[in-house]
């Protein structure tokens, strides 16, 4: 059984005139435990709304059709209780875009402790989880710092630590790298990958950076509230025309290879990451 | 601007800094009461000595303490003058008589007493509550101290949470204000010249985006907090538990002795009484 099972999901907002505005038009999706998934799509494609529906943090459930099941529990059902929602949020953690607007406390360790405190854990257990979480994101030395003195990437890693400390099975990153500088982005992506590879967490990275999407094991392209493509990065980034049609860029290396091919240079193989690209170019030059 | 010290906390590792904030709040209140109990020369002398001892024990540089006194120097001089000219004493205490001005020894005593009282109070409260206690410790201490009030439905936890979030966002909002001001300056806004009303008007294009963004932040923070399973104070545990140690009991003992000494001096010490 899949960890997350979405069936014929439709969701709309009410616009200013009161008529429903379709955001998610028909999505069916299965996500297994331990997957590393990137969800891409242009602004307004519905990718963030999808993430918010998974943790039930949307304002209005009236415009929802279809069903979402998480770990065997149908979370879109009408008899979902407060406690049920609470259990769901223990299973799925979310990291948002702006690190500043996620941190609650004035000291790093107290912020990381916020989630475990809400879970009502024992003091010793909270201590252990805070220390472990900070070690996982590599921020142990900042334990007593004030968050507002840290860089964007560091703040975002603290926000991630705050989620890790709650020990969710799945972590959704909702454009968590969008506001960061390249170094901050690199650190956050590295943290995501470590969580997936070493701790076996299900990681869903919602992003509009194709160079991040390429690193995932599975890429889902959402366009206009529907799934346009779903597959491995190699499969997805071969569909150049469809991606361009959805208003998306290609990863830099894929783009470069296509242009080289257009110039008549013989370059072959699956090329989506800089390493693959460098090898292929070296091979082509060697000929 | 980032280095603004909120609540004037002075970082150090003195005994005073390490006291339990709850104890410091209680002692701070007790100290104010004690300063009002003082009535004669000896009890005020004791109050002065206690203020000096507090400065020494908390290791706060005298310069910084003087700064906080400077802020109220005008009020002090004003009350002192009132006391000197308006206090009436017995005829034999009259030391200066000129036209309608009568100055009695009593007036001079009162002026000095009140000055000493105000200064000690400021030193006492600022040392206990602001210089040696971070705002967050203070909030924490207040939450625990006021905890019994939850039984009569006072939302103590919610107030403490609001305080914490406010403290957390002060630097963020200050930073944002600076950014918006620079952006407006770059478009030719002038915040420094012109009449008062002109300058106030120039601030409107700063305040509006600031408020809009503050509301957006509040919404996002609420979502993030919900996602982290926040549902109020019920069933919440804490990473940090305030612990009272022998130091705190010792401090309470000292303040009790201090209070008793002042009362005894009031009753038995000779000399002018207020």
mmCIF file of C-alpha atoms in Angstrom, chain B:
data_model
loop_
_atom_site.group_PDB
_atom_site.id
_atom_site.type_symbol
_atom_site.label_atom_id
_atom_site.label_comp_id
_atom_site.label_asym_id
_atom_site.label_seq_id
_atom_site.Cartn_x
_atom_site.Cartn_y
_atom_site.Cartn_z
ATOM 1 C CA UNK B 1 20.505 48.684 13.965
ATOM 2 C CA UNK B 2 20.896 44.921 14.229
ATOM 3 C CA UNK B 3 22.939 45.354 17.362
ATOM 4 C CA UNK B 4 20.167 47.089 19.268
ATOM 5 C CA UNK B 5 20.028 45.507 22.699
ATOM 6 C CA UNK B 6 16.419 44.790 23.530
ATOM 7 C CA UNK B 7 15.416 45.408 27.085
ATOM 8 C CA UNK B 8 19.002 46.602 27.671
ATOM 9 C CA UNK B 9 20.163 43.131 28.613
ATOM 10 C CA UNK B 10 23.820 43.222 29.624
ATOM 11 C CA UNK B 11 25.439 39.832 28.959
ATOM 12 C CA UNK B 12 27.675 38.590 31.748
ATOM 13 C CA UNK B 13 27.966 35.552 33.934
ATOM 14 C CA UNK B 14 27.396 37.051 37.369
ATOM 15 C CA UNK B 15 25.486 35.363 40.177
ATOM 16 C CA UNK B 16 22.649 37.750 39.449
ATOM 17 C CA UNK B 17 22.450 36.593 35.838
ATOM 18 C CA UNK B 18 22.150 33.008 36.940
ATOM 19 C CA UNK B 19 19.247 33.491 39.314
ATOM 20 C CA UNK B 20 15.892 31.979 38.405
ATOM 21 C CA UNK B 21 13.868 34.680 36.597
ATOM 22 C CA UNK B 22 10.833 33.912 38.773
ATOM 23 C CA UNK B 23 12.882 34.659 41.868
ATOM 24 C CA UNK B 24 14.182 37.840 40.282
ATOM 25 C CA UNK B 25 10.680 39.060 39.498
ATOM 26 C CA UNK B 26 9.544 38.404 43.063
ATOM 27 C CA UNK B 27 12.649 40.047 44.535
ATOM 28 C CA UNK B 28 12.277 43.005 42.172
ATOM 29 C CA UNK B 29 8.743 43.663 43.392
ATOM 30 C CA UNK B 30 9.816 43.186 47.000
ATOM 31 C CA UNK B 31 12.653 45.652 46.494
ATOM 32 C CA UNK B 32 10.279 48.354 45.253
ATOM 33 C CA UNK B 33 8.045 47.818 48.275
ATOM 34 C CA UNK B 34 11.069 47.947 50.586
ATOM 35 C CA UNK B 35 12.202 51.251 49.066
ATOM 36 C CA UNK B 36 8.788 52.712 49.879
ATOM 37 C CA UNK B 37 8.977 51.477 53.469
ATOM 38 C CA UNK B 38 12.150 53.480 54.217
ATOM 39 C CA UNK B 39 11.480 56.366 56.555
ATOM 40 C CA UNK B 40 14.600 57.629 58.265
ATOM 41 C CA UNK B 41 18.257 58.401 57.687
ATOM 42 C CA UNK B 42 19.541 54.950 58.575
ATOM 43 C CA UNK B 43 17.002 52.989 56.543
ATOM 44 C CA UNK B 44 17.679 55.180 53.508
ATOM 45 C CA UNK B 45 21.392 54.689 54.097
ATOM 46 C CA UNK B 46 20.800 50.946 54.029
ATOM 47 C CA UNK B 47 18.811 51.311 50.795
ATOM 48 C CA UNK B 48 21.698 53.234 49.202
ATOM 49 C CA UNK B 49 24.190 50.605 50.297
ATOM 50 C CA UNK B 50 21.959 47.836 48.925
ATOM 51 C CA UNK B 51 21.780 49.543 45.529
ATOM 52 C CA UNK B 52 25.591 49.779 45.433
ATOM 53 C CA UNK B 53 25.911 46.142 46.444
ATOM 54 C CA UNK B 54 23.508 45.162 43.641
ATOM 55 C CA UNK B 55 25.653 46.964 41.077
ATOM 56 C CA UNK B 56 28.778 45.217 42.382
ATOM 57 C CA UNK B 57 27.197 41.757 42.506
ATOM 58 C CA UNK B 58 25.649 41.979 39.041
ATOM 59 C CA UNK B 59 28.935 43.219 37.510
ATOM 60 C CA UNK B 60 27.111 45.857 35.474
ATOM 61 C CA UNK B 61 29.467 48.770 34.676
ATOM 62 C CA UNK B 62 28.531 51.878 36.664
ATOM 63 C CA UNK B 63 28.534 53.872 33.428
ATOM 64 C CA UNK B 64 25.610 51.851 32.083
ATOM 65 C CA UNK B 65 23.670 52.164 35.322
ATOM 66 C CA UNK B 66 24.215 55.934 35.307
ATOM 67 C CA UNK B 67 22.760 56.080 31.803
ATOM 68 C CA UNK B 68 19.457 54.698 32.989
ATOM 69 C CA UNK B 69 19.417 57.196 35.854
ATOM 70 C CA UNK B 70 20.113 60.044 33.461
ATOM 71 C CA UNK B 71 16.764 59.435 31.836
ATOM 72 C CA UNK B 72 14.899 60.377 35.006
ATOM 73 C CA UNK B 73 17.180 63.120 36.298
ATOM 74 C CA UNK B 74 14.698 65.847 35.376
ATOM 75 C CA UNK B 75 11.876 64.277 37.390
ATOM 76 C CA UNK B 76 14.256 63.869 40.311
ATOM 77 C CA UNK B 77 15.346 67.504 40.325
ATOM 78 C CA UNK B 78 11.758 68.628 39.937
ATOM 79 C CA UNK B 79 10.490 66.605 42.906
ATOM 80 C CA UNK B 80 13.507 67.640 44.968
ATOM 81 C CA UNK B 81 12.781 71.345 44.378
ATOM 82 C CA UNK B 82 9.121 70.869 45.224
ATOM 83 C CA UNK B 83 10.095 69.133 48.436
ATOM 84 C CA UNK B 84 12.619 71.778 49.467
ATOM 85 C CA UNK B 85 10.228 74.700 49.014
ATOM 86 C CA UNK B 86 6.919 73.207 49.994
ATOM 87 C CA UNK B 87 7.682 71.028 53.007
ATOM 88 C CA UNK B 88 6.691 72.679 56.256
ATOM 89 C CA UNK B 89 8.322 71.676 59.495
ATOM 90 C CA UNK B 90 8.310 72.870 63.096
ATOM 91 C CA UNK B 91 9.484 76.484 63.685
ATOM 92 C CA UNK B 92 12.883 75.514 65.153
ATOM 93 C CA UNK B 93 13.802 73.680 61.907
ATOM 94 C CA UNK B 94 13.497 76.797 59.765
ATOM 95 C CA UNK B 95 16.910 77.492 58.243
ATOM 96 C CA UNK B 96 16.158 80.093 55.600
ATOM 97 C CA UNK B 97 13.496 82.739 55.497
ATOM 98 C CA UNK B 98 13.319 85.259 52.655
ATOM 99 C CA UNK B 99 10.124 86.991 51.630
ATOM 100 C CA UNK B 100 7.616 84.203 51.075
ATOM 101 C CA UNK B 101 10.258 81.471 50.814
ATOM 102 C CA UNK B 102 10.656 79.269 53.856
ATOM 103 C CA UNK B 103 13.110 76.412 53.777
ATOM 104 C CA UNK B 104 13.090 73.866 56.570
ATOM 105 C CA UNK B 105 15.588 71.139 57.352
ATOM 106 C CA UNK B 106 12.680 68.732 56.830
ATOM 107 C CA UNK B 107 12.368 69.795 53.217
ATOM 108 C CA UNK B 108 16.017 69.105 52.545
ATOM 109 C CA UNK B 109 15.764 65.696 54.198
ATOM 110 C CA UNK B 110 12.668 64.839 52.167
ATOM 111 C CA UNK B 111 14.283 65.957 48.917
ATOM 112 C CA UNK B 112 17.319 63.763 49.547
ATOM 113 C CA UNK B 113 15.197 60.815 50.702
ATOM 114 C CA UNK B 114 12.991 60.862 47.644
ATOM 115 C CA UNK B 115 15.953 61.190 45.304
ATOM 116 C CA UNK B 116 17.604 58.208 46.985
ATOM 117 C CA UNK B 117 14.349 56.238 46.798
ATOM 118 C CA UNK B 118 13.858 56.885 43.080
ATOM 119 C CA UNK B 119 17.483 56.111 42.215
ATOM 120 C CA UNK B 120 17.537 52.899 44.236
ATOM 121 C CA UNK B 121 14.259 51.788 42.745
ATOM 122 C CA UNK B 122 15.510 52.337 39.211
ATOM 123 C CA UNK B 123 18.797 50.580 39.957
ATOM 124 C CA UNK B 124 17.044 47.712 41.722
ATOM 125 C CA UNK B 125 14.394 46.995 39.128
ATOM 126 C CA UNK B 126 16.677 47.440 36.145
ATOM 127 C CA UNK B 127 19.309 45.164 37.650
ATOM 128 C CA UNK B 128 16.833 42.454 38.582
ATOM 129 C CA UNK B 129 14.596 42.642 35.554
ATOM 130 C CA UNK B 130 16.392 44.091 32.545
ATOM 131 C CA UNK B 131 20.177 44.139 32.853
ATOM 132 C CA UNK B 132 20.584 40.579 34.091
ATOM 133 C CA UNK B 133 17.511 38.889 32.611
ATOM 134 C CA UNK B 134 16.918 38.342 28.896
ATOM 135 C CA UNK B 135 13.443 39.264 27.698
ATOM 136 C CA UNK B 136 12.799 35.623 26.925
ATOM 137 C CA UNK B 137 13.705 34.544 30.465
ATOM 138 C CA UNK B 138 11.455 37.262 31.760
ATOM 139 C CA UNK B 139 8.551 36.033 29.627
ATOM 140 C CA UNK B 140 9.220 32.481 30.748
ATOM 141 C CA UNK B 141 9.378 33.512 34.383
ATOM 142 C CA UNK B 142 6.145 35.469 34.106
ATOM 143 C CA UNK B 143 4.379 32.566 32.432
ATOM 144 C CA UNK B 144 5.339 30.216 35.278
ATOM 145 C CA UNK B 145 4.625 32.757 37.993
ATOM 146 C CA UNK B 146 1.196 33.581 36.611
ATOM 147 C CA UNK B 147 0.377 29.938 35.897
ATOM 148 C CA UNK B 148 -2.157 29.712 38.778
ATOM 149 C CA UNK B 149 -4.226 32.346 36.956
ATOM 150 C CA UNK B 150 -5.058 29.812 34.219
ATOM 151 C CA UNK B 151 -7.478 28.274 36.712
ATOM 152 C CA UNK B 152 -9.583 31.415 36.526
ATOM 153 C CA UNK B 153 -9.395 31.298 32.704
ATOM 154 C CA UNK B 154 -6.682 33.888 32.177
ATOM 155 C CA UNK B 155 -4.897 32.877 28.918
ATOM 156 C CA UNK B 156 -1.412 33.057 30.443
ATOM 157 C CA UNK B 157 0.216 30.736 27.910
ATOM 158 C CA UNK B 158 -1.230 32.675 24.980
ATOM 159 C CA UNK B 159 0.087 35.975 26.342
ATOM 160 C CA UNK B 160 3.523 34.476 26.877
ATOM 161 C CA UNK B 161 3.492 33.047 23.333
ATOM 162 C CA UNK B 162 2.545 36.452 21.944
ATOM 163 C CA UNK B 163 5.393 38.065 23.872
ATOM 164 C CA UNK B 164 7.871 35.467 22.602
ATOM 165 C CA UNK B 165 6.782 35.916 18.990
ATOM 166 C CA UNK B 166 6.888 39.704 19.330
ATOM 167 C CA UNK B 167 10.439 39.501 20.679
ATOM 168 C CA UNK B 168 11.425 37.094 17.925
ATOM 169 C CA UNK B 169 10.108 39.401 15.205
ATOM 170 C CA UNK B 170 11.361 42.775 16.456
ATOM 171 C CA UNK B 171 14.756 42.440 14.715
ATOM 172 C CA UNK B 172 13.142 41.021 11.572
ATOM 173 C CA UNK B 173 10.705 43.917 11.321
ATOM 174 C CA UNK B 174 13.407 46.507 12.047
ATOM 175 C CA UNK B 175 15.497 45.047 9.255
ATOM 176 C CA UNK B 176 12.515 45.161 6.932
ATOM 177 C CA UNK B 177 11.776 48.790 7.859
ATOM 178 C CA UNK B 178 15.322 49.714 6.893
ATOM 179 C CA UNK B 179 14.972 47.896 3.592
ATOM 180 C CA UNK B 180 11.711 49.654 2.751
ATOM 181 C CA UNK B 181 13.152 53.025 3.762
ATOM 182 C CA UNK B 182 16.162 52.495 1.509
ATOM 183 C CA UNK B 183 13.861 51.470 -1.308
ATOM 184 C CA UNK B 184 11.762 54.618 -0.858
ATOM 185 C CA UNK B 185 14.872 56.775 -0.560
ATOM 186 C CA UNK B 186 16.133 55.311 -3.814
ATOM 187 C CA UNK B 187 12.912 56.578 -5.387
ATOM 188 C CA UNK B 188 13.497 60.043 -3.998
ATOM 189 C CA UNK B 189 11.643 59.921 -0.688
ATOM 190 C CA UNK B 190 12.969 62.383 1.886
ATOM 191 C CA UNK B 191 12.630 61.443 5.547
ATOM 192 C CA UNK B 192 14.922 64.046 7.085
ATOM 193 C CA UNK B 193 13.951 67.436 5.691
ATOM 194 C CA UNK B 194 10.812 69.523 5.826
ATOM 195 C CA UNK B 195 8.289 70.280 8.509
ATOM 196 C CA UNK B 196 7.145 67.753 11.052
ATOM 197 C CA UNK B 197 3.920 67.040 9.181
ATOM 198 C CA UNK B 198 5.849 66.612 5.947
ATOM 199 C CA UNK B 199 8.199 64.117 7.545
ATOM 200 C CA UNK B 200 5.290 62.257 9.108
ATOM 201 C CA UNK B 201 3.619 62.064 5.691
ATOM 202 C CA UNK B 202 6.836 60.712 4.190
ATOM 203 C CA UNK B 203 6.578 57.781 6.583
ATOM 204 C CA UNK B 204 3.221 56.612 5.224
ATOM 205 C CA UNK B 205 4.776 54.862 2.199
ATOM 206 C CA UNK B 206 7.027 53.059 4.681
ATOM 207 C CA UNK B 207 4.330 52.036 7.119
ATOM 208 C CA UNK B 208 1.826 50.673 4.618
ATOM 209 C CA UNK B 209 4.115 48.059 3.034
ATOM 210 C CA UNK B 210 5.429 47.265 6.500
ATOM 211 C CA UNK B 211 1.960 46.484 7.805
ATOM 212 C CA UNK B 212 1.003 44.499 4.723
ATOM 213 C CA UNK B 213 4.112 42.400 5.098
ATOM 214 C CA UNK B 214 3.621 41.979 8.849
ATOM 215 C CA UNK B 215 0.157 40.535 8.251
ATOM 216 C CA UNK B 216 1.505 38.226 5.564
ATOM 217 C CA UNK B 217 4.241 37.092 7.948
ATOM 218 C CA UNK B 218 1.677 36.466 10.659
ATOM 219 C CA UNK B 219 -0.353 34.270 8.306
ATOM 220 C CA UNK B 220 2.659 32.268 7.205
ATOM 221 C CA UNK B 221 3.904 31.867 10.754
ATOM 222 C CA UNK B 222 0.493 30.619 11.862
ATOM 223 C CA UNK B 223 0.525 27.999 9.089
ATOM 224 C CA UNK B 224 4.053 26.934 9.994
ATOM 225 C CA UNK B 225 3.120 26.672 13.662
ATOM 226 C CA UNK B 226 0.038 24.598 12.861
ATOM 227 C CA UNK B 227 2.191 22.296 10.765
ATOM 228 C CA UNK B 228 4.437 21.830 13.761
ATOM 229 C CA UNK B 229 1.478 20.518 15.746
ATOM 230 C CA UNK B 230 0.937 23.641 17.822
ATOM 231 C CA UNK B 231 -2.466 23.671 19.441
ATOM 232 C CA UNK B 232 -2.119 25.949 22.428
ATOM 233 C CA UNK B 233 -0.584 25.419 25.821
ATOM 234 C CA UNK B 234 -2.472 22.242 26.729
ATOM 235 C CA UNK B 235 -0.341 19.132 26.822
ATOM 236 C CA UNK B 236 2.761 21.080 25.873
ATOM 237 C CA UNK B 237 6.018 20.206 27.583
ATOM 238 C CA UNK B 238 9.112 22.390 27.705
ATOM 239 C CA UNK B 239 12.752 21.871 26.847
ATOM 240 C CA UNK B 240 13.853 24.272 29.518
ATOM 241 C CA UNK B 241 12.449 23.956 32.990
ATOM 242 C CA UNK B 242 13.243 26.722 35.410
ATOM 243 C CA UNK B 243 15.086 25.377 38.375
ATOM 244 C CA UNK B 244 15.601 27.048 41.707
ATOM 245 C CA UNK B 245 18.944 26.302 43.311
ATOM 246 C CA UNK B 246 20.498 27.152 46.665
ATOM 247 C CA UNK B 247 21.478 30.480 45.081
ATOM 248 C CA UNK B 248 17.844 31.452 44.619
ATOM 249 C CA UNK B 249 16.941 30.543 48.195
ATOM 250 C CA UNK B 250 19.944 32.504 49.400
ATOM 251 C CA UNK B 251 18.779 35.503 47.381
ATOM 252 C CA UNK B 252 15.294 35.231 48.857
ATOM 253 C CA UNK B 253 16.840 34.969 52.329
ATOM 254 C CA UNK B 254 18.905 38.117 51.758
ATOM 255 C CA UNK B 255 15.972 40.138 50.540
ATOM 256 C CA UNK B 256 13.922 38.988 53.558
ATOM 257 C CA UNK B 257 16.710 40.048 55.916
ATOM 258 C CA UNK B 258 16.983 43.327 54.023
ATOM 259 C CA UNK B 259 13.251 43.990 54.390
ATOM 260 C CA UNK B 260 13.320 43.136 58.090
ATOM 261 C CA UNK B 261 16.341 45.393 58.631
ATOM 262 C CA UNK B 262 14.550 48.322 57.016
ATOM 263 C CA UNK B 263 11.468 47.832 59.164
ATOM 264 C CA UNK B 264 13.578 47.565 62.333
ATOM 265 C CA UNK B 265 15.598 50.660 61.437
ATOM 266 C CA UNK B 266 12.369 52.555 60.819
ATOM 267 C CA UNK B 267 11.180 51.728 64.302
ATOM 268 C CA UNK B 268 14.330 51.936 66.398
ATOM 269 C CA UNK B 269 16.827 54.183 64.616
ATOM 270 C CA UNK B 270 17.080 57.788 65.866
ATOM 271 C CA UNK B 271 17.039 60.908 63.733
ATOM 272 C CA UNK B 272 14.702 62.628 61.300
ATOM 273 C CA UNK B 273 11.692 60.587 60.198
ATOM 274 C CA UNK B 274 9.673 61.290 57.085
#
